[in-house]
Coordinates of N, CA, C and O in Angstrom, one line a residue:
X22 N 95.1 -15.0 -8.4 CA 93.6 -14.8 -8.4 C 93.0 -16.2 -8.7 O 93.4 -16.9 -9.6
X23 N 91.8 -16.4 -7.8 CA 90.9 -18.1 -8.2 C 90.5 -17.5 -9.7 O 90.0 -16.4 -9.9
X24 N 90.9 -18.5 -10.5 CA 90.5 -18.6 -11.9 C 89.0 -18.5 -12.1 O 88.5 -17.6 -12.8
X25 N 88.3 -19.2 -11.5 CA 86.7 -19.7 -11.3 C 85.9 -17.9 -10.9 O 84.7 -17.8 -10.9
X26 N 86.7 -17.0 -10.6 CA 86.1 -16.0 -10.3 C 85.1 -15.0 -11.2 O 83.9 -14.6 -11.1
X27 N 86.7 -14.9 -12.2 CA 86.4 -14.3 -12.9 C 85.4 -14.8 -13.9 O 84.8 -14.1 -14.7
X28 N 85.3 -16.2 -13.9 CA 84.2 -16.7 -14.9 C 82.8 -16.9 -14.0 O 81.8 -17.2 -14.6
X29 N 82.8 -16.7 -12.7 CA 81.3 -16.8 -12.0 C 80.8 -15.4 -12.3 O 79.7 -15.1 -12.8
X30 N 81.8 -14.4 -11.9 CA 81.4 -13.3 -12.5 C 80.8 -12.7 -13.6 O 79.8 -12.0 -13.6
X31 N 81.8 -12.9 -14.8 CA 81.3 -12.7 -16.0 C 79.9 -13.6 -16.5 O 79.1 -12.9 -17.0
X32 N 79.6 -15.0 -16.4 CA 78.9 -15.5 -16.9 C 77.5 -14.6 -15.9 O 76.5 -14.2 -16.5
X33 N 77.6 -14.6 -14.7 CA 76.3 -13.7 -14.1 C 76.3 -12.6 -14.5 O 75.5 -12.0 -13.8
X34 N 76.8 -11.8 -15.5 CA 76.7 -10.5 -15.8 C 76.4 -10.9 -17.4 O 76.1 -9.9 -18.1
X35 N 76.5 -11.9 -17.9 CA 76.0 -12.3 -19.2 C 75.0 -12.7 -19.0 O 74.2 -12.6 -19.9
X36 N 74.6 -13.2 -17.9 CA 73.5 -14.1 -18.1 C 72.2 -12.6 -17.4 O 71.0 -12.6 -17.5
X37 N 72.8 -11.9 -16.9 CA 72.0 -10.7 -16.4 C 71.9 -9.3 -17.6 O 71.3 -8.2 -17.5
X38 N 72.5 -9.7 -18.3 CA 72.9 -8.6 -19.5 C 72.0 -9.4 -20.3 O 71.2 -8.8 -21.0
X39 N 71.8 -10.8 -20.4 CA 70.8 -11.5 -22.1 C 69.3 -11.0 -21.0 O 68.3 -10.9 -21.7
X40 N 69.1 -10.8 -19.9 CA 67.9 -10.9 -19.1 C 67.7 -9.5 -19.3 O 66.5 -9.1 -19.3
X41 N 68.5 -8.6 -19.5 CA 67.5 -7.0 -19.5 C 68.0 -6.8 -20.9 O 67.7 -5.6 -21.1
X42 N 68.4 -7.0 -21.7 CA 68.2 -7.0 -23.3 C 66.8 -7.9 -24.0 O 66.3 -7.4 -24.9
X43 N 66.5 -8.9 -23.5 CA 65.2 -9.7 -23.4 C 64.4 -8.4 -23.1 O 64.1 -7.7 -24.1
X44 N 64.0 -8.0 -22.0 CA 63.2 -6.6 -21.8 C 63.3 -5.8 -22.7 O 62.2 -5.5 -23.1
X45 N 64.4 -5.1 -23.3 CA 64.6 -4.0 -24.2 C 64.0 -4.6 -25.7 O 63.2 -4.2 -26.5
X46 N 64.7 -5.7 -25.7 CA 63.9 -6.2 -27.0 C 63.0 -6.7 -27.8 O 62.9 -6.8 -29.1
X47 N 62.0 -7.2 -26.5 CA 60.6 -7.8 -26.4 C 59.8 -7.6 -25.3 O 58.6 -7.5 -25.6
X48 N 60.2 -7.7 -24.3 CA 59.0 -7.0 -23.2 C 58.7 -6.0 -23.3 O 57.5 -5.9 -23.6
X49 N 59.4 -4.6 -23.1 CA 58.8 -3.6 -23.1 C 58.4 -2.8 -24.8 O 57.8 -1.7 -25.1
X50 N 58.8 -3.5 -25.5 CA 57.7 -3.3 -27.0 C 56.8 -3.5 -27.0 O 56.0 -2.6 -27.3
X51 N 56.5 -4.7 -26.6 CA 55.5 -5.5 -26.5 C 54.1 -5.0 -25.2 O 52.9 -5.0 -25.2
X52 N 54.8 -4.8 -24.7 CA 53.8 -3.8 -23.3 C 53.6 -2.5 -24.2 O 52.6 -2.4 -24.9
X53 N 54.1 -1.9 -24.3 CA 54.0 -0.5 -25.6 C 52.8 -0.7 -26.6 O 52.3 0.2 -27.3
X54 N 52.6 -1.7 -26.7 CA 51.5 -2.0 -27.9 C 50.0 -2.5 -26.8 O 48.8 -2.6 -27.3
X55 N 50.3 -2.5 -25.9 CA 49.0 -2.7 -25.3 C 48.4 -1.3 -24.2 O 49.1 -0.6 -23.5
X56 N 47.4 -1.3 -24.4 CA 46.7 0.0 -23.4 C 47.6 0.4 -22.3 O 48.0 -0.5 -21.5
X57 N 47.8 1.5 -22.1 CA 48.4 1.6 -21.0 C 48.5 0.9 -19.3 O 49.5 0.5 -18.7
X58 N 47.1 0.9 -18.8 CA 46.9 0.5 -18.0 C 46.9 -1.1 -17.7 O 46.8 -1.6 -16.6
X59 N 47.1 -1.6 -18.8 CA 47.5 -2.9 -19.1 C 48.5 -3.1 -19.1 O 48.8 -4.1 -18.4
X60 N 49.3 -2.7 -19.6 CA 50.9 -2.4 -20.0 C 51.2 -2.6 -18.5 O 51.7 -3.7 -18.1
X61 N 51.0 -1.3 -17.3 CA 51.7 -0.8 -16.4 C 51.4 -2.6 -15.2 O 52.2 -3.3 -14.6
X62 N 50.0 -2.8 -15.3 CA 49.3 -4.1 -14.6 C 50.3 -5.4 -15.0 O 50.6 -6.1 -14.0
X63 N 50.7 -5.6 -16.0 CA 51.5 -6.4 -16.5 C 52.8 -6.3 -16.6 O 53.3 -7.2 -17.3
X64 N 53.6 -5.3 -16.1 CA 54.6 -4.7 -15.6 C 54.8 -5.2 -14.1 O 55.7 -5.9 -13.7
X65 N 53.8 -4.6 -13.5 CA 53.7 -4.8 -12.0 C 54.0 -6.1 -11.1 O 54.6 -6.3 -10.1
X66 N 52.9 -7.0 -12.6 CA 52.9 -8.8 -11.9 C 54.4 -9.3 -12.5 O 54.9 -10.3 -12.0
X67 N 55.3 -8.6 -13.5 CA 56.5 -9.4 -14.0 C 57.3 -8.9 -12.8 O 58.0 -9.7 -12.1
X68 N 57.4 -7.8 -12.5 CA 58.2 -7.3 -11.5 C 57.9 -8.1 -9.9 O 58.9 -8.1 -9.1
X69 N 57.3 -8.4 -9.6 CA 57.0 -8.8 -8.5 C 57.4 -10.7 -8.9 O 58.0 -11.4 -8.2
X70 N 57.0 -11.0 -9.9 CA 57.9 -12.4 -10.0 C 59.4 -12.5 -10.1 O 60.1 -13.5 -9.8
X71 N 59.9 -11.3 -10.8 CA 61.7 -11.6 -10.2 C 62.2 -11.5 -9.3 O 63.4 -11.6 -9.0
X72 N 61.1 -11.1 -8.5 CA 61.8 -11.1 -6.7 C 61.8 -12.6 -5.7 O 61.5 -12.9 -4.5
X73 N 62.2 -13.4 -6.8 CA 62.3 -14.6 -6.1 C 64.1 -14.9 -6.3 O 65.0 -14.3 -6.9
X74 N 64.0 -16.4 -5.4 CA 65.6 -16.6 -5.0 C 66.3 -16.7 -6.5 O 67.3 -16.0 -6.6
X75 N 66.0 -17.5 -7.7 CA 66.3 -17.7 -9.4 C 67.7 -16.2 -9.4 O 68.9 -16.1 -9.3
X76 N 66.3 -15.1 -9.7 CA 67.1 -14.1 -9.7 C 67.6 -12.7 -8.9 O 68.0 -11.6 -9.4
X77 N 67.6 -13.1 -7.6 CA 68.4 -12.7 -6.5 C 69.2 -13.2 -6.5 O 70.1 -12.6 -5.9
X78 N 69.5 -14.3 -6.9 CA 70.8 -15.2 -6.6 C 71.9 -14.4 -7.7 O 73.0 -13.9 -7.5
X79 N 71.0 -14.7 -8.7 CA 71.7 -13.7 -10.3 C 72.4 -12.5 -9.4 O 73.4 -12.4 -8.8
X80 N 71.3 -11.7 -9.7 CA 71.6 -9.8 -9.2 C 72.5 -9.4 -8.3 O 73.3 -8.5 -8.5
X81 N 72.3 -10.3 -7.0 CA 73.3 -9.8 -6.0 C 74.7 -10.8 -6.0 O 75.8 -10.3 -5.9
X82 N 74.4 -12.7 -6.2 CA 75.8 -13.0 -6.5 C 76.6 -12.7 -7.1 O 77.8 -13.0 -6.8
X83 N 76.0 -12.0 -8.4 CA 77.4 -11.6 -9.9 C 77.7 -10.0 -9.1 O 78.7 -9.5 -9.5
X84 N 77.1 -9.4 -8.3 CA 77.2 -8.6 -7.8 C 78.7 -8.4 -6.7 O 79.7 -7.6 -6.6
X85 N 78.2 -9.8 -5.9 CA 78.9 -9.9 -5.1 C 80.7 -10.8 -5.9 O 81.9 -10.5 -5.8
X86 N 80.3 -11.5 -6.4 CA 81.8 -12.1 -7.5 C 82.4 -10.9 -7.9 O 83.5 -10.7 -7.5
X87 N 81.7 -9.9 -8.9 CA 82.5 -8.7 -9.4 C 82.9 -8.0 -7.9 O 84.1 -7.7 -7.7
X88 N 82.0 -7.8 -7.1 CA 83.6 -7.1 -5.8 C 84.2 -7.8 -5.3 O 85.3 -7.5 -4.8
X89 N 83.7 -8.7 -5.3 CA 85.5 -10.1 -4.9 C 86.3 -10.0 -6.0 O 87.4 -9.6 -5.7
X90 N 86.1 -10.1 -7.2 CA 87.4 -10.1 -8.0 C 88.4 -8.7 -8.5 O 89.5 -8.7 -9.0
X91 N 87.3 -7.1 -7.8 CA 87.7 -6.5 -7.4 C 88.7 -5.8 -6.4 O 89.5 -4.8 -6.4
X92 N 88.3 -7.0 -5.3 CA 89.1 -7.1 -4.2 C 90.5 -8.1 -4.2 O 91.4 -8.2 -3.4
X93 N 90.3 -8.8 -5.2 CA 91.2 -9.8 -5.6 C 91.8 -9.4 -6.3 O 92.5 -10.4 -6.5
X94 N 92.1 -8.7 -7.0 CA 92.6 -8.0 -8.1 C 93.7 -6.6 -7.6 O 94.7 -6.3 -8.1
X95 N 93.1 -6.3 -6.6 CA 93.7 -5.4 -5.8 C 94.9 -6.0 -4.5 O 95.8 -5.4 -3.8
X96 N 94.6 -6.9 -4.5 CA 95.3 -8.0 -3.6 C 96.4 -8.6 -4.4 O 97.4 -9.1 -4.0
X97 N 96.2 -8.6 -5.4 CA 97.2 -9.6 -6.2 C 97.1 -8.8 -8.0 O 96.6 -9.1 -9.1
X98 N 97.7 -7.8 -7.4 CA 97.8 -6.8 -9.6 C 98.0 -7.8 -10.4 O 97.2 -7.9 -11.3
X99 N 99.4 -8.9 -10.1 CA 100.0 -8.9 -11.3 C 99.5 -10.5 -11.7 O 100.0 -11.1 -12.6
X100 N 98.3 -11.0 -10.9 CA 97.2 -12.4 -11.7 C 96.1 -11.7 -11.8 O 95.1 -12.3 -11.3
X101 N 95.8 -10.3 -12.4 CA 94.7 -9.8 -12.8 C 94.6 -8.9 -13.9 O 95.7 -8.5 -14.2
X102 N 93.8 -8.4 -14.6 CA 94.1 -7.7 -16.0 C 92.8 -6.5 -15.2 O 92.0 -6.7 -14.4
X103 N 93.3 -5.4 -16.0 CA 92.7 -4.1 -16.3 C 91.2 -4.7 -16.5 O 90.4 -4.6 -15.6
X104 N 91.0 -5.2 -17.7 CA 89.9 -5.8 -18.2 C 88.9 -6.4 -17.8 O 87.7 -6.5 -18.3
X105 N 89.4 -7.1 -16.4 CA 88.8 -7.6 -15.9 C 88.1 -7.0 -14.7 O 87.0 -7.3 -14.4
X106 N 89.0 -5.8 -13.7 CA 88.3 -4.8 -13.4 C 87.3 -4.3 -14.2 O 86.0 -4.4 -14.0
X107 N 87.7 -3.7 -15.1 CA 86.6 -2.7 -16.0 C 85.4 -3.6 -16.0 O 84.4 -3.0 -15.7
X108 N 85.3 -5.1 -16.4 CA 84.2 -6.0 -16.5 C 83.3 -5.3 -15.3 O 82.3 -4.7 -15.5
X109 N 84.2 -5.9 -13.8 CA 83.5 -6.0 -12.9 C 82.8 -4.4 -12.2 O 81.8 -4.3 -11.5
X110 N 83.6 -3.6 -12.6 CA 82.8 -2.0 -12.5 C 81.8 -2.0 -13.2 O 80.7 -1.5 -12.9
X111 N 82.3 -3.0 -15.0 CA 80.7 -2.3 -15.4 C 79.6 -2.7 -15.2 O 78.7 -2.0 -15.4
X112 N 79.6 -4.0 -14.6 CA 78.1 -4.9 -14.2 C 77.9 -4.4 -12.9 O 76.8 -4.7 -12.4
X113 N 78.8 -3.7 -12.2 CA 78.7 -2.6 -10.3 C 78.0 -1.5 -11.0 O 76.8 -1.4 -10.7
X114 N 78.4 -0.9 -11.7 CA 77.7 0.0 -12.4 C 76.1 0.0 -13.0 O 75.4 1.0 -12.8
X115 N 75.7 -1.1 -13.6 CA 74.9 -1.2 -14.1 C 73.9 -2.1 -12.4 O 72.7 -2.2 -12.6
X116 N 74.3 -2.5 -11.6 CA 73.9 -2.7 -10.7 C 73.0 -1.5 -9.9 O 71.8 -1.4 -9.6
X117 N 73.9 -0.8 -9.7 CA 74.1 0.3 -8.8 C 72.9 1.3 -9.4 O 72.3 2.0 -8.6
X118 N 72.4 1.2 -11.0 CA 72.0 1.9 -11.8 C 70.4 1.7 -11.3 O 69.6 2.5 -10.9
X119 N 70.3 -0.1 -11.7 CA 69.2 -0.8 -11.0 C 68.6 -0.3 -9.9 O 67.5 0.2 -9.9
X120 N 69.4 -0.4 -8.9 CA 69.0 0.1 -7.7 C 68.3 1.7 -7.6 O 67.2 2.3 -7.2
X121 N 69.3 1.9 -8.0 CA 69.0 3.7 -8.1 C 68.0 4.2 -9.1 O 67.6 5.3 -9.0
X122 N 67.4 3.3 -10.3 CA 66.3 3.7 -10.7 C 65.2 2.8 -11.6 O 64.1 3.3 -12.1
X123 N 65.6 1.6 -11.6 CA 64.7 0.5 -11.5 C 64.0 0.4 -10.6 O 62.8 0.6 -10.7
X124 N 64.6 0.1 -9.3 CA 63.7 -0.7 -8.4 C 62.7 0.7 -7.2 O 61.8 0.5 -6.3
X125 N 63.1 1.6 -7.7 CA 62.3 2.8 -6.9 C 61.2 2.7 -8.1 O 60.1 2.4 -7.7
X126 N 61.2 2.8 -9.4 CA 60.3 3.2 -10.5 C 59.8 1.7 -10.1 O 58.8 1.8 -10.8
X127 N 59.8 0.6 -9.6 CA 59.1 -1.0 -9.5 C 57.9 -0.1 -8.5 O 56.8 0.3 -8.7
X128 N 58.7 0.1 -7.4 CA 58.2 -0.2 -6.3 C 57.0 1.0 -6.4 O 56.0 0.9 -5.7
X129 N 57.3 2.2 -7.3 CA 56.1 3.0 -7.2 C 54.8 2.4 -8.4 O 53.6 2.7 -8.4
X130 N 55.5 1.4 -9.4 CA 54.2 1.0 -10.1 C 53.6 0.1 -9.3 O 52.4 0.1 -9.4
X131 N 54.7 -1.1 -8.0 CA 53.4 -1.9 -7.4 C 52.7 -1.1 -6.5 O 51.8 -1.8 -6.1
X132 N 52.8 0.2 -5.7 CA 52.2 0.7 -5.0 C 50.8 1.6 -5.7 O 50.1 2.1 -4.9
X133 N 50.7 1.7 -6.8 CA 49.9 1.9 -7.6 C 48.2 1.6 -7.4 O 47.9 0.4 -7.2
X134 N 47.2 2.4 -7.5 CA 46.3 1.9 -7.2 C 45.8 1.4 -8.8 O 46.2 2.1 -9.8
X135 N 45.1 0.4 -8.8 CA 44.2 0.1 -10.6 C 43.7 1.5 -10.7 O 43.7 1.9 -11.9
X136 N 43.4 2.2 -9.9 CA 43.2 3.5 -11.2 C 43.6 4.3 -11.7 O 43.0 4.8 -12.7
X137 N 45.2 4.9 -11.1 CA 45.8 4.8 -11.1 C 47.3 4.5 -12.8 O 48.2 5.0 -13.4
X138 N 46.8 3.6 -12.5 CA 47.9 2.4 -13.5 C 47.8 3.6 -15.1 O 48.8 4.0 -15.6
X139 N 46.9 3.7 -15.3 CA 47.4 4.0 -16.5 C 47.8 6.1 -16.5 O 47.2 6.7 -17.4
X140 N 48.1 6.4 -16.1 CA 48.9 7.3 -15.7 C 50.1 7.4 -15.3 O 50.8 8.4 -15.6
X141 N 50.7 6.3 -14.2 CA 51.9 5.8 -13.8 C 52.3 5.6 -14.6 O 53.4 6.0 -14.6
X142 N 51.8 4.9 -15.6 CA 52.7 4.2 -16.8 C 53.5 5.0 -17.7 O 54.5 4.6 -18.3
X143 N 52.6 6.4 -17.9 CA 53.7 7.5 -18.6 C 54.6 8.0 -17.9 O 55.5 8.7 -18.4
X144 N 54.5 7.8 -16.9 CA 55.4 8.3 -15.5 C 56.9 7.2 -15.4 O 58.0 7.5 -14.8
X145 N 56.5 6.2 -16.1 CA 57.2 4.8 -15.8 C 58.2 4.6 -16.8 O 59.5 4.7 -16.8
X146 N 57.3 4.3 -18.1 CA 57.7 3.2 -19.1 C 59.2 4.2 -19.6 O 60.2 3.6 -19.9
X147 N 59.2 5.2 -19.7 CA 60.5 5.5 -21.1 C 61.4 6.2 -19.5 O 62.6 6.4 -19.8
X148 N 61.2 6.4 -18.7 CA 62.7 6.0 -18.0 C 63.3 5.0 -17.2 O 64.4 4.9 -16.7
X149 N 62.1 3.8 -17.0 CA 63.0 2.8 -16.9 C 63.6 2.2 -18.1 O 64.7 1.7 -18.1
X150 N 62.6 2.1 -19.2 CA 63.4 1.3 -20.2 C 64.8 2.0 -20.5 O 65.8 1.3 -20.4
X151 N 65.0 3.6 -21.1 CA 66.4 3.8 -21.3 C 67.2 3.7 -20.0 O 68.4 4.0 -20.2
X152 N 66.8 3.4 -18.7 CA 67.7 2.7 -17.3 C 68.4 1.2 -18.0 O 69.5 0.9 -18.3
X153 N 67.2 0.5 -18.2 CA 67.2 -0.6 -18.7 C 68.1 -1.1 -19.8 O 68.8 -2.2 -19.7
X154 N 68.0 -0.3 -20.8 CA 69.3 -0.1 -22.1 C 70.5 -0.6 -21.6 O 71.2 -1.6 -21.9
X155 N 70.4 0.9 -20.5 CA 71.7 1.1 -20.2 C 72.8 -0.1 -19.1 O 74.0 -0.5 -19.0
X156 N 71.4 -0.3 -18.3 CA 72.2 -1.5 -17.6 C 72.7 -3.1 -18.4 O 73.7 -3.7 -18.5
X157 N 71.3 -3.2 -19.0 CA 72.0 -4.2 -20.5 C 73.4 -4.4 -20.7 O 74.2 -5.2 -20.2
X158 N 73.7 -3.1 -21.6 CA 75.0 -2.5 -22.0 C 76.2 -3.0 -21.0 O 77.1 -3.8 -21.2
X159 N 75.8 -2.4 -20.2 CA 76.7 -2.7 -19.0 C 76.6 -4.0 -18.5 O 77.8 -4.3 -18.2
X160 N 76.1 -4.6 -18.3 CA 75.9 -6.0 -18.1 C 77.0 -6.9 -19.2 O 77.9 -7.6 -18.8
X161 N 76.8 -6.6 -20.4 CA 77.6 -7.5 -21.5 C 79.1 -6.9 -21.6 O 80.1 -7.6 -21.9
X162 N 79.1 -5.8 -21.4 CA 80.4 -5.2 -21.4 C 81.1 -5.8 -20.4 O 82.3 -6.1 -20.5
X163 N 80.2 -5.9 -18.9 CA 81.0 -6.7 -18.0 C 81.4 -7.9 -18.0 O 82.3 -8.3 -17.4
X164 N 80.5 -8.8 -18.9 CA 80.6 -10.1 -19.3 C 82.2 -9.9 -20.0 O 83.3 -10.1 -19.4
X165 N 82.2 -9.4 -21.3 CA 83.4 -9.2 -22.1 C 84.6 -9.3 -21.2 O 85.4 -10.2 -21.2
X166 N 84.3 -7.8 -20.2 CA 85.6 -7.6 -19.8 C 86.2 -8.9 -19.0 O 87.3 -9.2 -19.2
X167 N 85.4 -9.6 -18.0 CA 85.5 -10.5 -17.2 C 86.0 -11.6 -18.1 O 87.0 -12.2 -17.7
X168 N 85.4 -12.0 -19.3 CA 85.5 -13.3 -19.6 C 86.8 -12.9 -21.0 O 87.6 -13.8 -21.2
X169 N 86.9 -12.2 -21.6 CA 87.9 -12.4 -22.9 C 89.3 -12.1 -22.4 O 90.2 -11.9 -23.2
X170 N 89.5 -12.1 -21.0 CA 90.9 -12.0 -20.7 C 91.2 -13.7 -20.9 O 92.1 -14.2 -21.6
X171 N 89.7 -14.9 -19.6 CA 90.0 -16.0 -19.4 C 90.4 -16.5 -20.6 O 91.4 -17.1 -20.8
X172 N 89.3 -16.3 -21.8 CA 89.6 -16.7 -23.2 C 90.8 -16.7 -23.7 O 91.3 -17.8 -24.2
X173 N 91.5 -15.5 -23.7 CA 92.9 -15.6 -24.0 C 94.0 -16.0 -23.4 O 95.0 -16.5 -24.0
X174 N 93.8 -15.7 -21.9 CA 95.1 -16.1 -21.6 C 94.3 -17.2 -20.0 O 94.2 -16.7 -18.9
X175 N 94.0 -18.3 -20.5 CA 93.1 -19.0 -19.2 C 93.8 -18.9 -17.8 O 93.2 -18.8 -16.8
X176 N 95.2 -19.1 -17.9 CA 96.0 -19.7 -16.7 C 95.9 -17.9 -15.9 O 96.5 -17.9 -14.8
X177 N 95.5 -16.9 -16.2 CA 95.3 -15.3 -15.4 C 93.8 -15.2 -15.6 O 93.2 -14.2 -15.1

């Protein structure tokens, strides 16, 4: 297995795991303390700025690394660890999660009318954020799994 894989991988699933723990641990608090409709408005404009190349590149390359090293891993068992699968499931996982209930719950707050907004937002805020938790979670765990094999034994 290319060495470099498993570390493009994990570091994009760290670096995408510190980006929605950031959310869990200051954004969406912090939106919680302001009016709803404010909250959801200010939701709307952050969501519509991560849809640039920065972090598409993030989301779908670590995306795309974890099923290459899945695929590489399957190609070649014995230069690959368990661990390192499990990494790359868990950041597919928490990907998959995204898709399936982040970005539908985005796309109905930007379709939102301003009057709207503060009604959606009870509609919004507490199941994307425990989505959000949860992909975190998964994100870092995928980091772990991906990266503490290289740690130990660098040359697999």
């Amino acid at each position: 297995m290319n060495a470099w894989l498993p570390v493009v991988a994990g570091t994009g699933s760290a670096v995408a795991g510190g980006f929605y723990f950031a959310f869990s641990a200051v954004v969406m608090p912090a939106l919680r303390q302001r009016p709803a409709a404010e909250a959801a408005a200010a939701m709307a404009a952050i969501n519509e700025r991560a849809v640039t190349p920065p972090f598409m590149i993030l989301f779908f390359g670590t995306a795309a690394a974890c099923g290459a090293n899945i695929i590489a891993a399957a190609a070649d068992p014995q230069h690959s660890t368990p661990l390192r699968v499990a990494g790359s499931v868990a950041y597919l996982t928490g990907w998959a999660l995204t898709m399936a209930v982040n970005v539908p719950l985005n796309n109905r707050l930007a379709g939102t009318e301003p009057r709207g907004m503060e009604a959606m937002w009870g509609v919004f805020e507490q199941p994307w954020t425990r989505a959000n938790h949860v992909r975190a979670a998964l994100s870092v765990a995928g980091a772990l799994g991906l990266m503490v094999p290289v740690l130990v034994d660098p040359v697999h």
